[in-house]
Amino acid sequence: MVIIIQCEDRVGLVADIANVLAKAGCNIVSMREHVDSEENKFFVRIVADGIKDPQDIENAIKAVLPQKAIVRVDPKPEKNIVVLVTKEYHCLSDILTRNHFKTLGASVQCVIGNHPDLKNITERFGLPFYFVSHENKDKESFESELMHIILPFNPDYLILAKFMRILSPGFVYSFKLKIINIHHSFLPAFIGANPYSQAYKRGVKIIGATAHFVTNDLDDGPIIVQKITTINHSLKLGDLIKAGRENETAALVKAMQLVFEDRVFVYNNKTVVFE
Amino acid sequence: MVIIIQCEDRVGLVADIANVLAKAGCNIVSMREHVDSEENKFFVRIVADGIKDPQDIENAIKAVLPQKAIVRVDPKPEKNIVVLVTKEYHCLSDILTRNHFKTLGASVQCVIGNHPDLKNITERFGLPFYFVSHENKDKESFESELMHIILPFNPDYLILAKFMRILSPGFVYSFKLKIINIHHSFLPAFIGANPYSQAYKRGVKIIGATAHFVTNDLDDGPIIVQKITTINHSLKLGDLIKAGRENETAALVKAMQLVFEDRVFVYNNKTVVFE
Amino acid sequence: MVIIIQCEDRVGLVADIANVLAKAGCNIVSMREHVDSEENKFFVRIVADGIKDPQDIENAIKAVLPQKAIVRVDPKPEKNIVVLVTKEYHCLSDILTRNHFKTLGASVQCVIGNHPDLKNITERFGLPFYFVSHENKDKESFESELMHIILPFNPDYLILAKFMRILSPGFVYSFKLKIINIHHSFLPAFIGANPYSQAYKRGVKIIGATAHFVTNDLDDGPIIVQKITTINHSLKLGDLIKAGRENETAALVKAMQLVFEDRVFVYNNKTVVFE
Amino acid sequence: MVIIIQCEDRVGLVADIANVLAKAGCNIVSMREHVDSEENKFFVRIVADGIKDPQDIENAIKAVLPQKAIVRVDPKPEKNIVVLVTKEYHCLSDILTRNHFKTLGASVQCVIGNHPDLKNITERFGLPFYFVSHENKDKESFESELMHIILPFNPDYLILAKFMRILSPGFVYSFKLKIINIHHSFLPAFIGANPYSQAYKRGVKIIGATAHFVTNDLDDGPIIVQKITTINHSLKLGDLIKAGRENETAALVKAMQLVFEDRVFVYNNKTVVFE
């Protein structure tokens, strides 16, 4: 059973937490702890055996922690997600396949596309696809339609699997640190539109992809995972985009797995990832 | 200050250790714990602030641990090493350079070569080089000469930096888990002599290097670090050897850094590495 | 248009080939040439613009080459493949997805499984699945059933996408250098059964996957692509297998793309790969 | 013997070049060709056996090429270089070691530092070190002093091995495409000062290093090699800088090897690298 804790640091914190577990007869199988000394922040992820009543343990741990601590004992093991897409199939197909074979660590509730292109593949896997065009309407109306579809599913995370629309601050705020995006560059290089085209023009020898939480600063949210591929002069722009797809798929699925297994903590626009 | 512990696992171990530290007013800055549940083995590496008397803390921790536990509080921060070489310069040069600029995490006491080729480079860095030929003598005499040179330095580790002689069980036993070797293949592929030649003939697309502790089974000791390089058909055997050198140097230095920082635990012919 | 040539080497070969193209007004856009001087073998892959009649050019080139040369001008751009599977879904799903979106560079004709597990996913993509059990029959009968299904499709390649049966020399001979297998280890390490279990026991720090042409020596055919993943002590056998799947999928799809684009030449149980 | 050619593309170019070689009885052992179709640029690197008079061959090839073609037959196999440094030792030590063991592919003529810190290590390898302070003088005087030292060595390349001064356009112009710099970031991310500090603050999961030719646009010259290292939250800024050093050393030495072996062509602020 997983226990995650994020709070202010102080002397004796590990002892106090470990004592709660020891008294309850629980064995710590694995423990990853990190302290940011500059910021005085404490992060721990514990895997423990022998927990009988998670809520009891959670309360007992809370009682020994500083104010405002975040504690979760036995967080939901399978998250619910809603996937937003535009036209590109590679990230979505990978998600659908893993969801189908129950290796995603989450359950896809539905897919929403601002283009209808990926309806077919979604439905092949027996999942609902909602087409919500962004055309001929303002962002508010568009996002209100999205919300109308998303909210009933009460998802733990929204996955932007190559969803090419910028979401408004209001929308992002409603899903604070619950939206994961895949950006097709090695951030902070090539922020914004057409990163592959920028990379091609610059003649870089490595291209990347970045999975990150979405905040209101475009492509500037906390980074979860980055992946790269070595390229060379012989790749034209189209080849670069093709090579990049493998990266994007790999970075997004890795980020999802880390988040779904409660291995990712966020503070100061950065992440602590206990891989 | 670093604390390392290796012992049988039981419920409450982390609590007991953390209590010792909390009572002494020490703060745990970083903690990496691993339990091998199948073997019931517990490993932890703690970085703690505020330790006044390491020996006191070590005794106090020992008192709460199972029998036969290995505990070290504040292990020697700079290890002494003796480096054994044959003719190839790349690993040795890297060690000498880092030693010179004090970034090796160890202090090179001397270099011993069974050929004289590397005397010049060693002496350029102001270090003693001992030439001990293996020719025209049996292994026992050869190793006895090595011992005669090594023992006065009382080294924490022997580094085989491309030392091309196989050491006897007796010699290895005298430095149990204190000899680090770099093998020029991705073990367990290409055990024994001429791994690059074997790799070339087999037409592999990746070559590797393996840094490991030396045991009495040739190239079969606990692996610390492995590194690889992608190759292709255009590399002839000589190019492969050249490409491999970068790997060997990188794998050996990484392994040394991990061992010197007390991040490597050994059991069952395997390692736990808290990187 | 692609031109591939494999033959004995001699002085003037490139000139003679290039002259044929120049006379026909064709421009060489890209050219990769390799000579194995020890074996006196010549390999070239040319991409040329302006070829009007590929058969004419092929004949003209043949006329200037040594005996027994292999020449193909404009080889079939989309290969037909038959995929053989057992129970694991990851390689097959990746193939089916890319086939569906026409980015595989080949057209999947059908999938054959010696277990029925992957019938469902295959049929979701509208492709025929044939279940051919290997149980209660000898290898000859089993392979005869396979043949009966395969031959009408006249495939260019058979893809063993985690097909866990060893094929007989006779079967392999019928598809000489046309069967691509994915082996779940970094060959030649861990040949044969249960490579992950072997790797786990050995405590390696890197696991691999190898895509290769099938020959009659188990896991010893010409290697096309190898991929690796770094692991550590915290991964149990199950995690290792899971981590390995990503490798296997990536290595197989890369090997297929290289083969389907006519970038792979075979000789002496090795490959020349013009990536 | 190596032949390199860079010129406008046209039909028949490869044939014309190959005919020159065939007539002279030379065998093409390896050939890498690239055409940028958009820019109509042709690049080729040939390794040929049996060249008797390189100058004759060069003239004969020139005669069949378009105007303004760059042709070199048997370019100087060992380049002369001058190395410029500031205080950091890692790139310089690597260069000095390889130079000493004759595996750099170039001959270091001297080292110039704008601080005296690396005089000691340079002189240990028996090479001259010139200390040229940049303090209390304008850039013109500083660079004039550099020139005064550099010019008598007539170097083929200047290597900026962590030289932390920005060179003036005039200086750069004097060594057009002959100055190789190592920048300690994954360009174009983190241009300018303190890239590791920027990377640390941004919370990236991968850091990089970029070896490039120096032009007048800061950190914007043609990229030759990029290398990366995966990092995580546990690395403080100092650890990041330490980890980055390995990258920098590796990227710079790789770039040097490629340039010294005449594998790098430059056009449009990009490189073609025949690795």
PDB file of C-alpha atoms in Angstrom, chain D residues 51-263:
ATOM      1  CA  ILE D  51      45.231   7.338 -54.917  1.00  0.00           C
ATOM      2  CA  LYS D  52      48.776   8.024 -56.027  1.00  0.00           C
ATOM      3  CA  ASP D  53      48.841  11.766 -56.573  1.00  0.00           C
ATOM      4  CA  PRO D  54      46.199  13.558 -54.503  1.00  0.00           C
ATOM      5  CA  GLN D  55      46.782  16.909 -56.206  1.00  0.00           C
ATOM      6  CA  ASP D  56      46.238  15.380 -59.634  1.00  0.00           C
ATOM      7  CA  ILE D  57      43.011  13.784 -58.495  1.00  0.00           C
ATOM      8  CA  GLU D  58      41.867  17.011 -56.866  1.00  0.00           C
ATOM      9  CA  ASN D  59      42.457  18.935 -60.069  1.00  0.00           C
ATOM     10  CA  ALA D  60      40.743  16.300 -62.170  1.00  0.00           C
ATOM     11  CA  ILE D  61      37.704  16.344 -59.881  1.00  0.00           C
ATOM     12  CA  LYS D  62      37.577  20.135 -59.816  1.00  0.00           C
ATOM     13  CA  ALA D  63      37.474  20.128 -63.608  1.00  0.00           C
ATOM     14  CA  VAL D  64      34.170  18.221 -63.638  1.00  0.00           C
ATOM     15  CA  LEU D  65      32.472  20.175 -60.821  1.00  0.00           C
ATOM     16  CA  PRO D  66      30.357  23.351 -60.900  1.00  0.00           C
ATOM     17  CA  GLN D  67      31.952  26.724 -60.188  1.00  0.00           C
ATOM     18  CA  LYS D  68      32.846  27.518 -56.573  1.00  0.00           C
ATOM     19  CA  ALA D  69      32.994  23.876 -55.565  1.00  0.00           C
ATOM     20  CA  ILE D  70      34.989  23.033 -52.487  1.00  0.00           C
ATOM     21  CA  VAL D  71      37.169  19.964 -53.057  1.00  0.00           C
ATOM     22  CA  ARG D  72      39.860  18.471 -50.924  1.00  0.00           C
ATOM     23  CA  VAL D  73      41.630  15.220 -51.699  1.00  0.00           C
ATOM     24  CA  ASP D  74      43.582  13.876 -48.772  1.00  0.00           C
ATOM     25  CA  PRO D  75      43.006  16.779 -46.410  1.00  0.00           C
ATOM     26  CA  LYS D  76      45.678  17.158 -43.760  1.00  0.00           C
ATOM     27  CA  PRO D  77      45.237  14.091 -41.607  1.00  0.00           C
ATOM     28  CA  GLU D  78      46.463  15.679 -38.408  1.00  0.00           C
ATOM     29  CA  LYS D  79      45.216  19.157 -37.685  1.00  0.00           C
ATOM     30  CA  ASN D  80      47.027  21.726 -35.565  1.00  0.00           C
ATOM     31  CA  ILE D  81      44.957  23.247 -32.815  1.00  0.00           C
ATOM     32  CA  VAL D  82      45.244  25.953 -30.178  1.00  0.00           C
ATOM     33  CA  VAL D  83      43.095  25.518 -27.078  1.00  0.00           C
ATOM     34  CA  LEU D  84      41.589  28.446 -25.167  1.00  0.00           C
ATOM     35  CA  VAL D  85      40.467  27.964 -21.585  1.00  0.00           C
ATOM     36  CA  THR D  86      39.416  29.837 -18.485  1.00  0.00           C
ATOM     37  CA  LYS D  87      39.381  27.897 -15.190  1.00  0.00           C
ATOM     38  CA  GLU D  88      37.549  24.610 -15.662  1.00  0.00           C
ATOM     39  CA  TYR D  89      39.794  21.647 -16.180  1.00  0.00           C
ATOM     40  CA  HIS D  90      37.622  18.826 -17.520  1.00  0.00           C
ATOM     41  CA  CYS D  91      37.569  19.518 -21.263  1.00  0.00           C
ATOM     42  CA  LEU D  92      41.206  20.576 -21.349  1.00  0.00           C
ATOM     43  CA  SER D  93      42.413  17.523 -19.407  1.00  0.00           C
ATOM     44  CA  ASP D  94      40.605  15.256 -21.805  1.00  0.00           C
ATOM     45  CA  ILE D  95      42.193  17.021 -24.772  1.00  0.00           C
ATOM     46  CA  LEU D  96      45.666  16.934 -23.216  1.00  0.00           C
ATOM     47  CA  THR D  97      45.387  13.223 -22.431  1.00  0.00           C
ATOM     48  CA  ARG D  98      44.242  12.268 -25.913  1.00  0.00           C
ATOM     49  CA  ASN D  99      46.844  14.535 -27.448  1.00  0.00           C
ATOM     50  CA  HIS D 100      49.508  12.870 -25.311  1.00  0.00           C
ATOM     51  CA  PHE D 101      48.473   9.387 -26.412  1.00  0.00           C
ATOM     52  CA  LYS D 102      47.968  10.487 -30.019  1.00  0.00           C
ATOM     53  CA  THR D 103      44.267   9.634 -30.171  1.00  0.00           C
ATOM     54  CA  LEU D 104      42.915  13.155 -30.565  1.00  0.00           C
ATOM     55  CA  GLY D 105      43.375  13.320 -34.322  1.00  0.00           C
ATOM     56  CA  ALA D 106      45.043  16.705 -33.857  1.00  0.00           C
ATOM     57  CA  SER D 107      48.177  18.142 -32.407  1.00  0.00           C
ATOM     58  CA  VAL D 108      47.817  20.681 -29.612  1.00  0.00           C
ATOM     59  CA  GLN D 109      50.222  23.568 -30.264  1.00  0.00           C
ATOM     60  CA  CYS D 110      49.598  25.468 -27.067  1.00  0.00           C
ATOM     61  CA  VAL D 111      47.004  26.381 -24.474  1.00  0.00           C
ATOM     62  CA  ILE D 112      45.954  29.948 -23.744  1.00  0.00           C
ATOM     63  CA  GLY D 113      44.101  30.859 -20.562  1.00  0.00           C
ATOM     64  CA  ASN D 114      42.568  34.133 -19.459  1.00  0.00           C
ATOM     65  CA  HIS D 115      43.233  32.818 -15.949  1.00  0.00           C
ATOM     66  CA  PRO D 116      46.413  31.012 -14.866  1.00  0.00           C
ATOM     67  CA  ASP D 117      44.609  28.055 -13.225  1.00  0.00           C
ATOM     68  CA  LEU D 118      45.293  25.512 -15.935  1.00  0.00           C
ATOM     69  CA  LYS D 119      48.950  26.301 -16.468  1.00  0.00           C
ATOM     70  CA  ASN D 120      50.017  23.484 -14.162  1.00  0.00           C
ATOM     71  CA  ILE D 121      48.085  20.682 -15.869  1.00  0.00           C
ATOM     72  CA  THR D 122      49.130  21.911 -19.322  1.00  0.00           C
ATOM     73  CA  GLU D 123      52.795  21.948 -18.421  1.00  0.00           C
ATOM     74  CA  ARG D 124      52.579  18.478 -16.896  1.00  0.00           C
ATOM     75  CA  PHE D 125      51.972  17.324 -20.459  1.00  0.00           C
ATOM     76  CA  GLY D 126      54.941  19.287 -21.723  1.00  0.00           C
ATOM     77  CA  LEU D 127      52.930  21.854 -23.629  1.00  0.00           C
ATOM     78  CA  PRO D 128      53.261  25.661 -23.539  1.00  0.00           C
ATOM     79  CA  PHE D 129      50.649  27.626 -21.603  1.00  0.00           C
ATOM     80  CA  TYR D 130      50.116  31.335 -22.180  1.00  0.00           C
ATOM     81  CA  PHE D 131      48.329  33.375 -19.576  1.00  0.00           C
ATOM     82  CA  VAL D 132      46.550  36.331 -21.157  1.00  0.00           C
ATOM     83  CA  SER D 133      44.408  38.176 -18.669  1.00  0.00           C
ATOM     84  CA  HIS D 134      41.368  40.003 -20.005  1.00  0.00           C
ATOM     85  CA  GLU D 135      41.373  42.331 -17.002  1.00  0.00           C
ATOM     86  CA  ASN D 136      42.128  46.034 -17.143  1.00  0.00           C
ATOM     87  CA  LYS D 137      42.169  46.125 -20.898  1.00  0.00           C
ATOM     88  CA  ASP D 138      39.601  46.490 -23.677  1.00  0.00           C
ATOM     89  CA  LYS D 139      38.511  43.563 -25.837  1.00  0.00           C
ATOM     90  CA  GLU D 140      40.594  44.785 -28.747  1.00  0.00           C
ATOM     91  CA  SER D 141      43.824  44.686 -26.740  1.00  0.00           C
ATOM     92  CA  PHE D 142      42.938  41.349 -25.239  1.00  0.00           C
ATOM     93  CA  GLU D 143      42.229  39.788 -28.602  1.00  0.00           C
ATOM     94  CA  SER D 144      45.280  41.360 -30.127  1.00  0.00           C
ATOM     95  CA  GLU D 145      47.379  39.606 -27.487  1.00  0.00           C
ATOM     96  CA  LEU D 146      45.621  36.335 -28.264  1.00  0.00           C
ATOM     97  CA  MET D 147      46.283  36.813 -31.971  1.00  0.00           C
ATOM     98  CA  HIS D 148      49.895  37.516 -31.348  1.00  0.00           C
ATOM     99  CA  ILE D 149      50.256  34.127 -29.685  1.00  0.00           C
ATOM    100  CA  ILE D 150      47.965  32.176 -31.985  1.00  0.00           C
ATOM    101  CA  LEU D 151      49.104  33.250 -35.418  1.00  0.00           C
ATOM    102  CA  PRO D 152      52.665  31.843 -35.362  1.00  0.00           C
ATOM    103  CA  PHE D 153      51.174  28.377 -34.715  1.00  0.00           C
ATOM    104  CA  ASN D 154      49.010  28.720 -37.825  1.00  0.00           C
ATOM    105  CA  PRO D 155      46.362  26.446 -36.287  1.00  0.00           C
ATOM    106  CA  ASP D 156      43.682  24.712 -38.331  1.00  0.00           C
ATOM    107  CA  TYR D 157      41.202  25.127 -35.481  1.00  0.00           C
ATOM    108  CA  LEU D 158      40.795  27.049 -32.252  1.00  0.00           C
ATOM    109  CA  ILE D 159      39.108  25.019 -29.527  1.00  0.00           C
ATOM    110  CA  LEU D 160      37.229  26.939 -26.851  1.00  0.00           C
ATOM    111  CA  ALA D 161      37.393  24.378 -24.055  1.00  0.00           C
ATOM    112  CA  LYS D 162      35.270  26.276 -21.527  1.00  0.00           C
ATOM    113  CA  PHE D 163      36.682  29.650 -22.516  1.00  0.00           C
ATOM    114  CA  MET D 164      34.280  32.070 -20.868  1.00  0.00           C
ATOM    115  CA  ARG D 165      34.889  35.245 -22.895  1.00  0.00           C
ATOM    116  CA  ILE D 166      32.805  36.360 -25.865  1.00  0.00           C
ATOM    117  CA  LEU D 167      34.957  36.959 -28.923  1.00  0.00           C
ATOM    118  CA  SER D 168      34.469  39.992 -31.145  1.00  0.00           C
ATOM    119  CA  PRO D 169      33.125  39.727 -34.706  1.00  0.00           C
ATOM    120  CA  GLY D 170      36.516  40.724 -36.037  1.00  0.00           C
ATOM    121  CA  PHE D 171      38.265  37.920 -34.203  1.00  0.00           C
ATOM    122  CA  VAL D 172      35.635  35.372 -35.223  1.00  0.00           C
ATOM    123  CA  TYR D 173      35.894  36.520 -38.830  1.00  0.00           C
ATOM    124  CA  SER D 174      39.646  35.853 -38.797  1.00  0.00           C
ATOM    125  CA  PHE D 175      38.940  32.214 -37.993  1.00  0.00           C
ATOM    126  CA  LYS D 176      35.746  31.666 -39.933  1.00  0.00           C
ATOM    127  CA  LEU D 177      34.323  28.195 -39.210  1.00  0.00           C
ATOM    128  CA  LYS D 178      37.576  27.354 -37.475  1.00  0.00           C
ATOM    129  CA  ILE D 179      36.497  28.032 -33.892  1.00  0.00           C
ATOM    130  CA  ILE D 180      34.746  25.215 -32.031  1.00  0.00           C
ATOM    131  CA  ASN D 181      33.018  26.020 -28.759  1.00  0.00           C
ATOM    132  CA  ILE D 182      31.362  23.882 -26.108  1.00  0.00           C
ATOM    133  CA  HIS D 183      28.244  25.463 -24.653  1.00  0.00           C
ATOM    134  CA  HIS D 184      26.945  23.962 -21.445  1.00  0.00           C
ATOM    135  CA  SER D 185      23.320  23.658 -22.429  1.00  0.00           C
ATOM    136  CA  PHE D 186      21.125  21.890 -24.878  1.00  0.00           C
ATOM    137  CA  LEU D 187      20.915  24.769 -27.343  1.00  0.00           C
ATOM    138  CA  PRO D 188      18.787  26.667 -28.121  1.00  0.00           C
ATOM    139  CA  ALA D 189      17.574  26.222 -24.559  1.00  0.00           C
ATOM    140  CA  PHE D 190      19.378  28.354 -22.016  1.00  0.00           C
ATOM    141  CA  ILE D 191      21.411  30.582 -24.294  1.00  0.00           C
ATOM    142  CA  GLY D 192      23.882  32.864 -22.567  1.00  0.00           C
ATOM    143  CA  ALA D 193      25.151  32.883 -19.019  1.00  0.00           C
ATOM    144  CA  ASN D 194      24.539  30.339 -16.279  1.00  0.00           C
ATOM    145  CA  PRO D 195      22.602  27.723 -18.232  1.00  0.00           C
ATOM    146  CA  TYR D 196      22.769  25.188 -15.387  1.00  0.00           C
ATOM    147  CA  SER D 197      21.292  27.708 -13.013  1.00  0.00           C
ATOM    148  CA  GLN D 198      18.509  28.368 -15.517  1.00  0.00           C
ATOM    149  CA  ALA D 199      17.956  24.631 -15.967  1.00  0.00           C
ATOM    150  CA  TYR D 200      17.868  24.055 -12.239  1.00  0.00           C
ATOM    151  CA  LYS D 201      15.300  26.764 -11.752  1.00  0.00           C
ATOM    152  CA  ARG D 202      13.133  25.484 -14.590  1.00  0.00           C
ATOM    153  CA  GLY D 203      13.167  21.940 -13.205  1.00  0.00           C
ATOM    154  CA  VAL D 204      14.119  20.191 -16.435  1.00  0.00           C
ATOM    155  CA  LYS D 205      14.639  16.426 -16.382  1.00  0.00           C
ATOM    156  CA  ILE D 206      17.442  16.398 -18.960  1.00  0.00           C
ATOM    157  CA  ILE D 207      20.458  18.661 -19.269  1.00  0.00           C
ATOM    158  CA  GLY D 208      22.655  18.947 -22.320  1.00  0.00           C
ATOM    159  CA  ALA D 209      25.777  20.282 -23.903  1.00  0.00           C
ATOM    160  CA  THR D 210      26.304  21.588 -27.424  1.00  0.00           C
ATOM    161  CA  ALA D 211      29.495  21.708 -29.458  1.00  0.00           C
ATOM    162  CA  HIS D 212      29.214  24.226 -32.273  1.00  0.00           C
ATOM    163  CA  PHE D 213      31.163  26.447 -34.614  1.00  0.00           C
ATOM    164  CA  VAL D 214      31.373  29.998 -33.339  1.00  0.00           C
ATOM    165  CA  THR D 215      29.688  32.746 -35.328  1.00  0.00           C
ATOM    166  CA  ASN D 216      28.879  36.303 -34.372  1.00  0.00           C
ATOM    167  CA  ASP D 217      25.497  35.397 -32.944  1.00  0.00           C
ATOM    168  CA  LEU D 218      26.053  34.242 -29.383  1.00  0.00           C
ATOM    169  CA  ASP D 219      25.502  30.501 -28.992  1.00  0.00           C
ATOM    170  CA  ASP D 220      23.865  30.437 -32.390  1.00  0.00           C
ATOM    171  CA  GLY D 221      26.512  28.933 -34.648  1.00  0.00           C
ATOM    172  CA  PRO D 222      26.153  25.671 -36.599  1.00  0.00           C
ATOM    173  CA  ILE D 223      25.666  22.768 -34.189  1.00  0.00           C
ATOM    174  CA  ILE D 224      28.054  19.819 -34.579  1.00  0.00           C
ATOM    175  CA  VAL D 225      27.213  17.547 -31.630  1.00  0.00           C
ATOM    176  CA  GLN D 226      24.749  17.547 -28.747  1.00  0.00           C
ATOM    177  CA  LYS D 227      24.838  15.255 -25.726  1.00  0.00           C
ATOM    178  CA  ILE D 228      22.428  14.910 -22.842  1.00  0.00           C
ATOM    179  CA  THR D 229      22.183  13.492 -19.327  1.00  0.00           C
ATOM    180  CA  THR D 230      19.030  12.581 -17.471  1.00  0.00           C
ATOM    181  CA  ILE D 231      18.719  14.275 -14.102  1.00  0.00           C
ATOM    182  CA  ASN D 232      16.175  14.429 -11.292  1.00  0.00           C
ATOM    183  CA  HIS D 233      15.008  16.472  -8.339  1.00  0.00           C
ATOM    184  CA  SER D 234      17.703  15.106  -6.040  1.00  0.00           C
ATOM    185  CA  LEU D 235      20.474  17.006  -7.817  1.00  0.00           C
ATOM    186  CA  LYS D 236      21.267  20.405  -6.422  1.00  0.00           C
ATOM    187  CA  LEU D 237      22.776  23.056  -8.654  1.00  0.00           C
ATOM    188  CA  GLY D 238      26.297  21.878  -7.819  1.00  0.00           C
ATOM    189  CA  ASP D 239      25.462  18.286  -8.720  1.00  0.00           C
ATOM    190  CA  LEU D 240      23.954  19.468 -11.950  1.00  0.00           C
ATOM    191  CA  ILE D 241      27.116  21.320 -12.875  1.00  0.00           C
ATOM    192  CA  LYS D 242      29.147  18.223 -12.003  1.00  0.00           C
ATOM    193  CA  ALA D 243      26.905  15.969 -14.080  1.00  0.00           C
ATOM    194  CA  GLY D 244      27.065  18.455 -16.907  1.00  0.00           C
ATOM    195  CA  ARG D 245      30.841  18.313 -17.076  1.00  0.00           C
ATOM    196  CA  GLU D 246      30.776  14.743 -18.347  1.00  0.00           C
ATOM    197  CA  ASN D 247      28.425  15.849 -21.112  1.00  0.00           C
ATOM    198  CA  GLU D 248      30.543  18.806 -22.063  1.00  0.00           C
ATOM    199  CA  THR D 249      33.706  16.743 -22.264  1.00  0.00           C
ATOM    200  CA  ALA D 250      31.997  14.049 -24.343  1.00  0.00           C
ATOM    201  CA  ALA D 251      30.307  16.487 -26.719  1.00  0.00           C
ATOM    202  CA  LEU D 252      33.436  18.508 -27.343  1.00  0.00           C
ATOM    203  CA  VAL D 253      35.714  15.535 -27.987  1.00  0.00           C
ATOM    204  CA  LYS D 254      33.150  13.968 -30.316  1.00  0.00           C
ATOM    205  CA  ALA D 255      32.803  17.217 -32.257  1.00  0.00           C
ATOM    206  CA  MET D 256      36.559  17.552 -32.538  1.00  0.00           C
ATOM    207  CA  GLN D 257      36.940  14.011 -33.818  1.00  0.00           C
ATOM    208  CA  LEU D 258      34.255  14.558 -36.460  1.00  0.00           C
ATOM    209  CA  VAL D 259      35.768  17.840 -37.607  1.00  0.00           C
ATOM    210  CA  PHE D 260      39.339  16.543 -37.583  1.00  0.00           C
ATOM    211  CA  GLU D 261      38.309  13.552 -39.703  1.00  0.00           C
ATOM    212  CA  ASP D 262      36.693  15.921 -42.225  1.00  0.00           C
ATOM    213  CA  ARG D 263      33.204  14.588 -41.594  1.00  0.00           C
TER     214      ARG D 263
END
